[in-house]
Each structure stands twice: as C-alpha cells, then as structure tokens.
mmCIF file of C-alpha atoms in Angstrom:
data_model
loop_
_atom_site.group_PDB
_atom_site.id
_atom_site.type_symbol
_atom_site.label_atom_id
_atom_site.label_comp_id
_atom_site.label_asym_id
_atom_site.label_seq_id
_atom_site.Cartn_x
_atom_site.Cartn_y
_atom_site.Cartn_z
ATOM 1 C CA MET B 223 -0.743 -6.319 -10.276
ATOM 2 C CA LYS B 224 0.956 -9.579 -11.280
ATOM 3 C CA ASP B 225 3.605 -7.613 -13.157
ATOM 4 C CA ILE B 226 4.306 -5.457 -10.121
ATOM 5 C CA LEU B 227 4.751 -8.495 -7.889
ATOM 6 C CA LYS B 228 7.299 -9.870 -10.371
ATOM 7 C CA SER B 229 9.203 -6.567 -10.516
ATOM 8 C CA GLU B 230 12.530 -5.802 -8.912
ATOM 9 C CA LYS B 231 12.558 -5.132 -5.196
ATOM 10 C CA HIS B 232 13.385 -1.441 -5.640
ATOM 11 C CA PHE B 233 10.312 -0.876 -7.838
ATOM 12 C CA ARG B 234 8.051 -2.711 -5.369
ATOM 13 C CA TYR B 235 9.376 -0.487 -2.540
ATOM 14 C CA MET B 236 8.562 2.602 -4.625
ATOM 15 C CA MET B 237 5.063 1.326 -5.466
ATOM 16 C CA LEU B 238 4.318 0.469 -1.875
ATOM 17 C CA ASP B 239 5.439 3.900 -0.717
ATOM 18 C CA ARG B 240 3.373 5.583 -3.429
ATOM 19 C CA MET B 241 0.348 3.581 -2.266
ATOM 20 C CA ARG B 242 1.072 4.541 1.363
ATOM 21 C CA GLN B 243 1.139 8.197 0.322
ATOM 22 C CA ASP B 244 -2.151 7.712 -1.517
ATOM 23 C CA CYS B 245 -3.694 6.473 1.743
ATOM 24 C CA GLU B 246 -2.379 9.486 3.643
ATOM 25 C CA TYR B 247 -3.772 11.852 0.987
ATOM 26 C CA TYR B 248 -7.105 9.993 0.879
ATOM 27 C CA LEU B 249 -7.514 10.325 4.651
ATOM 28 C CA ASN B 250 -6.332 13.918 4.964
ATOM 29 C CA TYR B 251 -6.845 16.001 1.820
ATOM 30 C CA GLY B 252 -8.439 13.733 -0.738
ATOM 31 C CA SER B 253 -12.008 14.037 0.568
ATOM 32 C CA ARG B 254 -11.989 10.259 1.028
ATOM 33 C CA SER B 255 -12.395 9.883 -2.718
ATOM 34 C CA ALA B 256 -11.314 6.541 -4.165
ATOM 35 C CA LYS B 257 -10.219 8.452 -7.276
ATOM 36 C CA VAL B 258 -7.017 9.487 -5.454
ATOM 37 C CA LEU B 259 -6.020 5.872 -4.821
ATOM 38 C CA TRP B 260 -3.763 4.016 -7.263
ATOM 39 C CA ALA B 261 -6.166 1.068 -7.331
ATOM 40 C CA GLY B 262 -9.245 3.311 -7.582
ATOM 41 C CA ASP B 263 -10.985 1.350 -4.836
ATOM 42 C CA GLU B 264 -10.270 1.214 -1.095
ATOM 43 C CA LYS B 265 -10.519 -2.555 -0.648
ATOM 44 C CA ARG B 266 -8.439 -3.356 -3.728
ATOM 45 C CA HIS B 267 -5.879 -0.703 -2.801
ATOM 46 C CA ILE B 268 -5.328 -2.194 0.679
ATOM 47 C CA GLN B 269 -5.175 -5.720 -0.716
ATOM 48 C CA ASN B 270 -2.579 -4.657 -3.291
ATOM 49 C CA MET B 271 -0.509 -3.047 -0.528
ATOM 50 C CA LYS B 272 -0.618 -6.259 1.477
ATOM 51 C CA ASP B 273 0.292 -8.319 -1.589
ATOM 52 C CA ILE B 274 3.307 -6.113 -2.273
ATOM 53 C CA TRP B 275 4.348 -6.078 1.387
ATOM 54 C CA ASN B 276 4.107 -9.874 1.516
ATOM 55 C CA SER B 277 6.133 -10.209 -1.693
ATOM 56 C CA PHE B 278 9.310 -9.252 0.165
ATOM 57 C CA ASP B 279 11.471 -11.830 1.892
ATOM 58 C CA GLU B 280 11.343 -11.609 5.673
ATOM 59 C CA ASN B 281 14.685 -9.787 5.876
ATOM 60 C CA ASP B 282 13.667 -7.326 3.090
ATOM 61 C CA LYS B 283 10.306 -6.237 4.477
ATOM 62 C CA PRO B 284 10.201 -2.418 4.648
ATOM 63 C CA GLU B 285 10.977 -0.960 8.071
ATOM 64 C CA TRP B 286 9.047 2.220 7.189
ATOM 65 C CA LEU B 287 5.692 0.390 6.845
ATOM 66 C CA THR B 288 4.394 -2.543 8.834
ATOM 67 C CA VAL B 289 1.460 -4.785 8.056
ATOM 68 C CA GLU B 290 -0.176 -3.393 11.196
ATOM 69 C CA GLU B 291 0.062 0.110 9.697
ATOM 70 C CA ILE B 292 -1.554 -1.163 6.524
ATOM 71 C CA ASP B 293 -4.330 -2.664 8.658
ATOM 72 C CA GLU B 294 -4.749 0.695 10.378
ATOM 73 C CA PHE B 295 -5.121 2.410 6.994
ATOM 74 C CA ALA B 296 -7.760 -0.205 6.137
ATOM 75 C CA ARG B 297 -9.635 0.466 9.369
ATOM 76 C CA LYS B 298 -9.594 4.225 8.837
ATOM 77 C CA MET B 299 -10.703 3.786 5.226
ATOM 78 C CA GLY B 300 -13.596 1.502 6.216
ATOM 79 C CA VAL B 301 -12.144 -1.610 4.597
ATOM 80 C CA LYS B 302 -13.066 -4.866 6.296
#
C-alpha cells in the first residue's frame, strides 16, 4: 500500500476507482465474498480506499467518490 500512496495521482485515481468497483461488485454480484476485493478483506479494503482518498490534496480529491460514499460502502459491508 505504501507504494500506491507514493504513486502518481493518475494511478491513485485508477486504483481508487477499481476499489470502488470492487465494492459495487461485492455488494451486488460477488456474493459478499472478500475474495472479490482487491485487499481480500472488507476492513482493510475500506481503510485502503480512505488512505488513497486522503492522499490527494484538497483541490485534487475525486469528485466521483466522496469519503461519505466510502463510509456508506463500509456500512453496507459490515465494516465498523
């Protein structure tokens, strides 16, 4: 994860979007199996998403995903 956080902004956007898509798949078609998540674990996956989201400067934060939406994924996935 440390390498991802040090990566270029474009790569971090792509990783965050991939992780968002993993959450959507997990909740809809993935039978709520942690195997479909990049991190392989719900709690770690959500934390990694937050870490990536927080790695952006305030003016570079993605408009297509808010921290509240990440929190909603966490709630639906049973992450506390």
